[in-house]
Amino acid sequence: MDGGRRVLSNVIHSQVDLHREFGGVVPELAARDHLERLPHLLDLALEKAGVQPSDIDLLAVNRGPGLVGCLLVGGLASVRASPRRGRNR
């Protein structure tokens, strides 16, 4: 966000295809996919925004409700930015 009003970057990765054959979300698969893809997505988001991690004033991460493994991966990934705040979605 720039000035709290303009989104600088928005990247999305869908896991629909990953879980389709199971008819719903498989928590272990979701967490592993988050762990594998999140670092690249963060780098891509920063690149699209034209900023460096040091340019970030605050990072909000989801702390719940959600799948515990996925929340942990997101929390660990957020260590790259400081300060950070956990928020419920």
Tab-separated table of N, CA and C in Angstrom:
chain	number	residue	atom	x	y	z
A	1	MET	N	0.841	-1.173	0.000
A	1	MET	CA	0.000	0.000	0.000
A	1	MET	C	0.888	1.240	0.000
A	2	ASP	N	0.443	2.197	-0.727
A	2	ASP	CA	1.131	3.476	-0.765
A	2	ASP	C	0.182	4.511	-0.196
A	3	GLY	N	0.528	5.046	0.958
A	3	GLY	CA	-0.328	6.034	1.589
A	3	GLY	C	-1.642	5.459	2.089
A	4	GLY	N	-1.712	4.152	2.225
A	4	GLY	CA	-2.922	3.514	2.721
A	4	GLY	C	-4.056	3.450	1.718
A	5	ARG	N	-3.807	3.848	0.467
A	5	ARG	CA	-4.884	3.909	-0.510
A	5	ARG	C	-4.586	3.206	-1.834
A	6	ARG	N	-3.332	3.033	-2.169
A	6	ARG	CA	-2.983	2.466	-3.473
A	6	ARG	C	-2.208	1.165	-3.279
A	7	VAL	N	-2.737	0.078	-3.845
A	7	VAL	CA	-2.074	-1.218	-3.770
A	7	VAL	C	-0.929	-1.223	-4.780
A	8	LEU	N	0.269	-1.511	-4.300
A	8	LEU	CA	1.440	-1.518	-5.169
A	8	LEU	C	1.641	-2.869	-5.859
A	9	SER	N	1.163	-3.928	-5.249
A	9	SER	CA	1.348	-5.256	-5.807
A	9	SER	C	0.306	-6.197	-5.223
A	10	ASN	N	-0.140	-7.137	-6.040
A	10	ASN	CA	-1.093	-8.142	-5.575
A	10	ASN	C	-0.827	-9.421	-6.366
A	11	VAL	N	-0.188	-10.396	-5.741
A	11	VAL	CA	0.096	-11.664	-6.414
A	11	VAL	C	-0.695	-12.774	-5.731
A	12	ILE	N	-1.145	-13.715	-6.524
A	12	ILE	CA	-2.005	-14.787	-6.017
A	12	ILE	C	-1.518	-16.129	-6.546
A	13	HIS	N	-1.542	-17.123	-5.692
A	13	HIS	CA	-1.312	-18.506	-6.105
A	13	HIS	C	-2.504	-19.317	-5.619
A	14	SER	N	-3.137	-20.017	-6.507
A	14	SER	CA	-4.294	-20.831	-6.166
A	14	SER	C	-3.874	-22.284	-5.952
A	15	GLN	N	-4.482	-22.922	-4.967
A	15	GLN	CA	-4.249	-24.333	-4.706
A	15	GLN	C	-5.443	-25.194	-5.131
A	16	VAL	N	-6.345	-24.625	-5.888
A	16	VAL	CA	-7.545	-25.359	-6.311
A	16	VAL	C	-7.171	-26.661	-7.010
A	17	ASP	N	-6.268	-26.591	-7.984
A	17	ASP	CA	-5.882	-27.796	-8.720
A	17	ASP	C	-5.219	-28.830	-7.817
A	18	LEU	N	-4.444	-28.379	-6.849
A	18	LEU	CA	-3.757	-29.271	-5.927
A	18	LEU	C	-4.737	-30.116	-5.115
A	19	HIS	N	-5.850	-29.518	-4.711
A	19	HIS	CA	-6.800	-30.186	-3.813
A	19	HIS	C	-8.018	-30.785	-4.526
A	20	ARG	N	-8.183	-30.491	-5.793
A	20	ARG	CA	-9.383	-30.898	-6.530
A	20	ARG	C	-9.691	-32.398	-6.390
A	21	GLU	N	-8.688	-33.241	-6.582
A	21	GLU	CA	-8.931	-34.687	-6.568
A	21	GLU	C	-9.399	-35.198	-5.205
A	22	PHE	N	-9.182	-34.419	-4.150
A	22	PHE	CA	-9.575	-34.828	-2.803
A	22	PHE	C	-10.936	-34.278	-2.393
A	23	GLY	N	-11.497	-33.400	-3.203
A	23	GLY	CA	-12.810	-32.838	-2.898
A	23	GLY	C	-12.795	-31.817	-1.781
A	24	GLY	N	-11.638	-31.345	-1.417
A	24	GLY	CA	-11.508	-30.353	-0.351
A	24	GLY	C	-10.047	-30.159	-0.008
A	25	VAL	N	-9.794	-29.268	0.907
A	25	VAL	CA	-8.418	-28.928	1.281
A	25	VAL	C	-7.817	-30.020	2.164
A	26	VAL	N	-6.602	-30.437	1.819
A	26	VAL	CA	-5.824	-31.365	2.641
A	26	VAL	C	-4.774	-30.515	3.360
A	27	PRO	N	-4.934	-30.344	4.681
A	27	PRO	CA	-4.067	-29.417	5.419
A	27	PRO	C	-2.569	-29.628	5.203
A	28	GLU	N	-2.104	-30.854	5.210
A	28	GLU	CA	-0.668	-31.114	5.041
A	28	GLU	C	-0.182	-30.671	3.666
A	29	LEU	N	-0.964	-30.964	2.632
A	29	LEU	CA	-0.601	-30.526	1.275
A	29	LEU	C	-0.593	-29.007	1.175
A	30	ALA	N	-1.584	-28.376	1.792
A	30	ALA	CA	-1.677	-26.910	1.759
A	30	ALA	C	-0.452	-26.281	2.414
A	31	ALA	N	-0.079	-26.781	3.579
A	31	ALA	CA	1.068	-26.218	4.299
A	31	ALA	C	2.362	-26.406	3.509
A	32	ARG	N	2.547	-27.592	2.940
A	32	ARG	CA	3.771	-27.838	2.159
A	32	ARG	C	3.833	-26.937	0.930
A	33	ASP	N	2.685	-26.750	0.274
A	33	ASP	CA	2.654	-25.885	-0.899
A	33	ASP	C	2.941	-24.428	-0.511
A	34	HIS	N	2.398	-24.001	0.632
A	34	HIS	CA	2.701	-22.654	1.131
A	34	HIS	C	4.212	-22.515	1.350
A	35	LEU	N	4.794	-23.490	2.003
A	35	LEU	CA	6.218	-23.445	2.322
A	35	LEU	C	7.062	-23.369	1.054
A	36	GLU	N	6.665	-24.115	0.034
A	36	GLU	CA	7.418	-24.143	-1.213
A	36	GLU	C	7.268	-22.851	-2.015
A	37	ARG	N	6.069	-22.302	-2.056
A	37	ARG	CA	5.794	-21.196	-2.975
A	37	ARG	C	5.893	-19.793	-2.376
A	38	LEU	N	5.711	-19.670	-1.081
A	38	LEU	CA	5.634	-18.344	-0.468
A	38	LEU	C	6.895	-17.491	-0.652
A	39	PRO	N	8.093	-18.034	-0.502
A	39	PRO	CA	9.269	-17.171	-0.710
A	39	PRO	C	9.297	-16.531	-2.101
A	40	HIS	N	9.006	-17.313	-3.132
A	40	HIS	CA	8.988	-16.769	-4.499
A	40	HIS	C	7.880	-15.725	-4.651
A	41	LEU	N	6.707	-15.991	-4.076
A	41	LEU	CA	5.599	-15.038	-4.181
A	41	LEU	C	5.941	-13.718	-3.492
A	42	LEU	N	6.616	-13.802	-2.357
A	42	LEU	CA	7.027	-12.573	-1.667
A	42	LEU	C	8.016	-11.780	-2.517
A	43	ASP	N	8.989	-12.480	-3.092
A	43	ASP	CA	9.959	-11.807	-3.962
A	43	ASP	C	9.260	-11.170	-5.166
A	44	LEU	N	8.317	-11.898	-5.752
A	44	LEU	CA	7.580	-11.388	-6.913
A	44	LEU	C	6.754	-10.155	-6.541
A	45	ALA	N	6.099	-10.201	-5.394
A	45	ALA	CA	5.291	-9.061	-4.944
A	45	ALA	C	6.163	-7.823	-4.737
A	46	LEU	N	7.320	-8.016	-4.122
A	46	LEU	CA	8.235	-6.887	-3.906
A	46	LEU	C	8.737	-6.332	-5.235
A	47	GLU	N	9.064	-7.232	-6.162
A	47	GLU	CA	9.541	-6.803	-7.476
A	47	GLU	C	8.475	-6.002	-8.217
A	48	LYS	N	7.235	-6.521	-8.213
A	48	LYS	CA	6.149	-5.815	-8.905
A	48	LYS	C	5.862	-4.457	-8.272
A	49	ALA	N	6.045	-4.371	-6.965
A	49	ALA	CA	5.808	-3.111	-6.270
A	49	ALA	C	6.973	-2.139	-6.439
A	50	GLY	N	8.118	-2.665	-6.853
A	50	GLY	CA	9.293	-1.817	-7.004
A	50	GLY	C	9.889	-1.388	-5.676
A	51	VAL	N	9.809	-2.275	-4.682
A	51	VAL	CA	10.333	-1.953	-3.351
A	51	VAL	C	11.253	-3.061	-2.856
A	52	GLN	N	12.010	-2.737	-1.826
A	52	GLN	CA	12.884	-3.686	-1.146
A	52	GLN	C	12.264	-3.982	0.221
A	53	PRO	N	12.619	-5.109	0.839
A	53	PRO	CA	12.090	-5.399	2.177
A	53	PRO	C	12.311	-4.247	3.159
A	54	SER	N	13.422	-3.548	3.025
A	54	SER	CA	13.718	-2.425	3.938
A	54	SER	C	12.767	-1.246	3.745
A	55	ASP	N	12.037	-1.206	2.634
A	55	ASP	CA	11.083	-0.130	2.369
A	55	ASP	C	9.751	-0.347	3.083
A	56	ILE	N	9.530	-1.543	3.610
A	56	ILE	CA	8.240	-1.873	4.231
A	56	ILE	C	8.212	-1.359	5.664
A	57	ASP	N	7.180	-0.580	5.967
A	57	ASP	CA	7.023	-0.037	7.316
A	57	ASP	C	6.320	-1.013	8.254
A	58	LEU	N	5.391	-1.804	7.711
A	58	LEU	CA	4.613	-2.727	8.530
A	58	LEU	C	4.074	-3.834	7.643
A	59	LEU	N	4.119	-5.052	8.126
A	59	LEU	CA	3.574	-6.197	7.398
A	59	LEU	C	2.504	-6.846	8.254
A	60	ALA	N	1.324	-7.009	7.690
A	60	ALA	CA	0.239	-7.695	8.397
A	60	ALA	C	0.174	-9.130	7.901
A	61	VAL	N	0.074	-10.074	8.824
A	61	VAL	CA	-0.039	-11.488	8.482
A	61	VAL	C	-1.278	-12.065	9.146
A	62	ASN	N	-1.861	-13.056	8.498
A	62	ASN	CA	-3.046	-13.704	9.060
A	62	ASN	C	-2.633	-14.592	10.223
A	63	ARG	N	-3.308	-14.449	11.353
A	63	ARG	CA	-3.011	-15.306	12.499
A	63	ARG	C	-4.183	-16.228	12.824
A	64	GLY	N	-5.244	-16.137	12.052
A	64	GLY	CA	-6.371	-17.039	12.258
A	64	GLY	C	-7.656	-16.387	11.827
A	65	PRO	N	-8.697	-17.111	11.710
A	65	PRO	CA	-8.700	-18.572	11.745
A	65	PRO	C	-8.078	-19.119	10.474
A	66	GLY	N	-7.647	-20.351	10.518
A	66	GLY	CA	-7.041	-20.974	9.348
A	66	GLY	C	-6.370	-22.275	9.703
A	67	LEU	N	-5.771	-22.906	8.718
A	67	LEU	CA	-5.050	-24.153	8.924
A	67	LEU	C	-3.738	-23.851	9.630
A	68	VAL	N	-3.491	-24.519	10.736
A	68	VAL	CA	-2.342	-24.205	11.583
A	68	VAL	C	-1.029	-24.233	10.807
A	69	GLY	N	-0.804	-25.252	9.988
A	69	GLY	CA	0.444	-25.344	9.232
A	69	GLY	C	0.641	-24.153	8.309
A	70	CYS	N	-0.426	-23.752	7.650
A	70	CYS	CA	-0.343	-22.612	6.727
A	70	CYS	C	-0.097	-21.311	7.478
A	71	LEU	N	-0.744	-21.158	8.625
A	71	LEU	CA	-0.527	-19.955	9.434
A	71	LEU	C	0.918	-19.883	9.918
A	72	LEU	N	1.479	-21.025	10.292
A	72	LEU	CA	2.878	-21.052	10.731
A	72	LEU	C	3.821	-20.663	9.603
A	73	VAL	N	3.570	-21.178	8.404
A	73	VAL	CA	4.415	-20.837	7.257
A	73	VAL	C	4.351	-19.336	6.987
A	74	GLY	N	3.150	-18.771	6.996
A	74	GLY	CA	3.003	-17.331	6.782
A	74	GLY	C	3.705	-16.521	7.848
A	75	GLY	N	3.600	-16.960	9.091
A	75	GLY	CA	4.270	-16.266	10.184
A	75	GLY	C	5.779	-16.316	10.053
A	76	LEU	N	6.298	-17.478	9.660
A	76	LEU	CA	7.743	-17.612	9.465
A	76	LEU	C	8.222	-16.746	8.307
A	77	ALA	N	7.450	-16.703	7.235
A	77	ALA	CA	7.829	-15.888	6.079
A	77	ALA	C	7.857	-14.408	6.434
A	78	SER	N	7.014	-14.011	7.366
A	78	SER	CA	6.928	-12.592	7.719
A	78	SER	C	8.140	-12.114	8.510
A	79	VAL	N	9.001	-13.029	8.936
A	79	VAL	CA	10.187	-12.641	9.697
A	79	VAL	C	11.091	-11.744	8.852
A	80	ARG	N	10.914	-11.808	7.531
A	80	ARG	CA	11.709	-10.971	6.626
A	80	ARG	C	11.376	-9.490	6.779
A	81	ALA	N	10.232	-9.186	7.347
A	81	ALA	CA	9.811	-7.790	7.484
A	81	ALA	C	9.574	-7.485	8.954
A	82	SER	N	9.908	-6.309	9.344
A	82	SER	CA	9.689	-5.904	10.709
A	82	SER	C	9.414	-4.411	10.714
A	83	PRO	N	8.503	-3.904	11.469
A	83	PRO	CA	7.633	-4.660	12.376
A	83	PRO	C	6.522	-5.375	11.616
A	84	ARG	N	5.888	-6.302	12.293
A	84	ARG	CA	4.758	-7.031	11.700
A	84	ARG	C	3.653	-7.149	12.747
A	85	ARG	N	2.442	-7.316	12.269
A	85	ARG	CA	1.283	-7.432	13.138
A	85	ARG	C	0.424	-8.589	12.658
A	86	GLY	N	0.018	-9.434	13.571
A	86	GLY	CA	-0.900	-10.511	13.250
A	86	GLY	C	-2.328	-10.008	13.291
A	87	ARG	N	-3.120	-10.429	12.356
A	87	ARG	CA	-4.519	-10.020	12.279
A	87	ARG	C	-5.385	-11.221	11.983
A	88	ASN	N	-6.587	-11.217	12.515
A	88	ASN	CA	-7.579	-12.219	12.135
A	88	ASN	C	-8.228	-11.768	10.843
A	89	ARG	N	-8.523	-12.706	9.979
A	89	ARG	CA	-9.132	-12.300	8.726
A	89	ARG	C	-10.573	-12.179	8.897
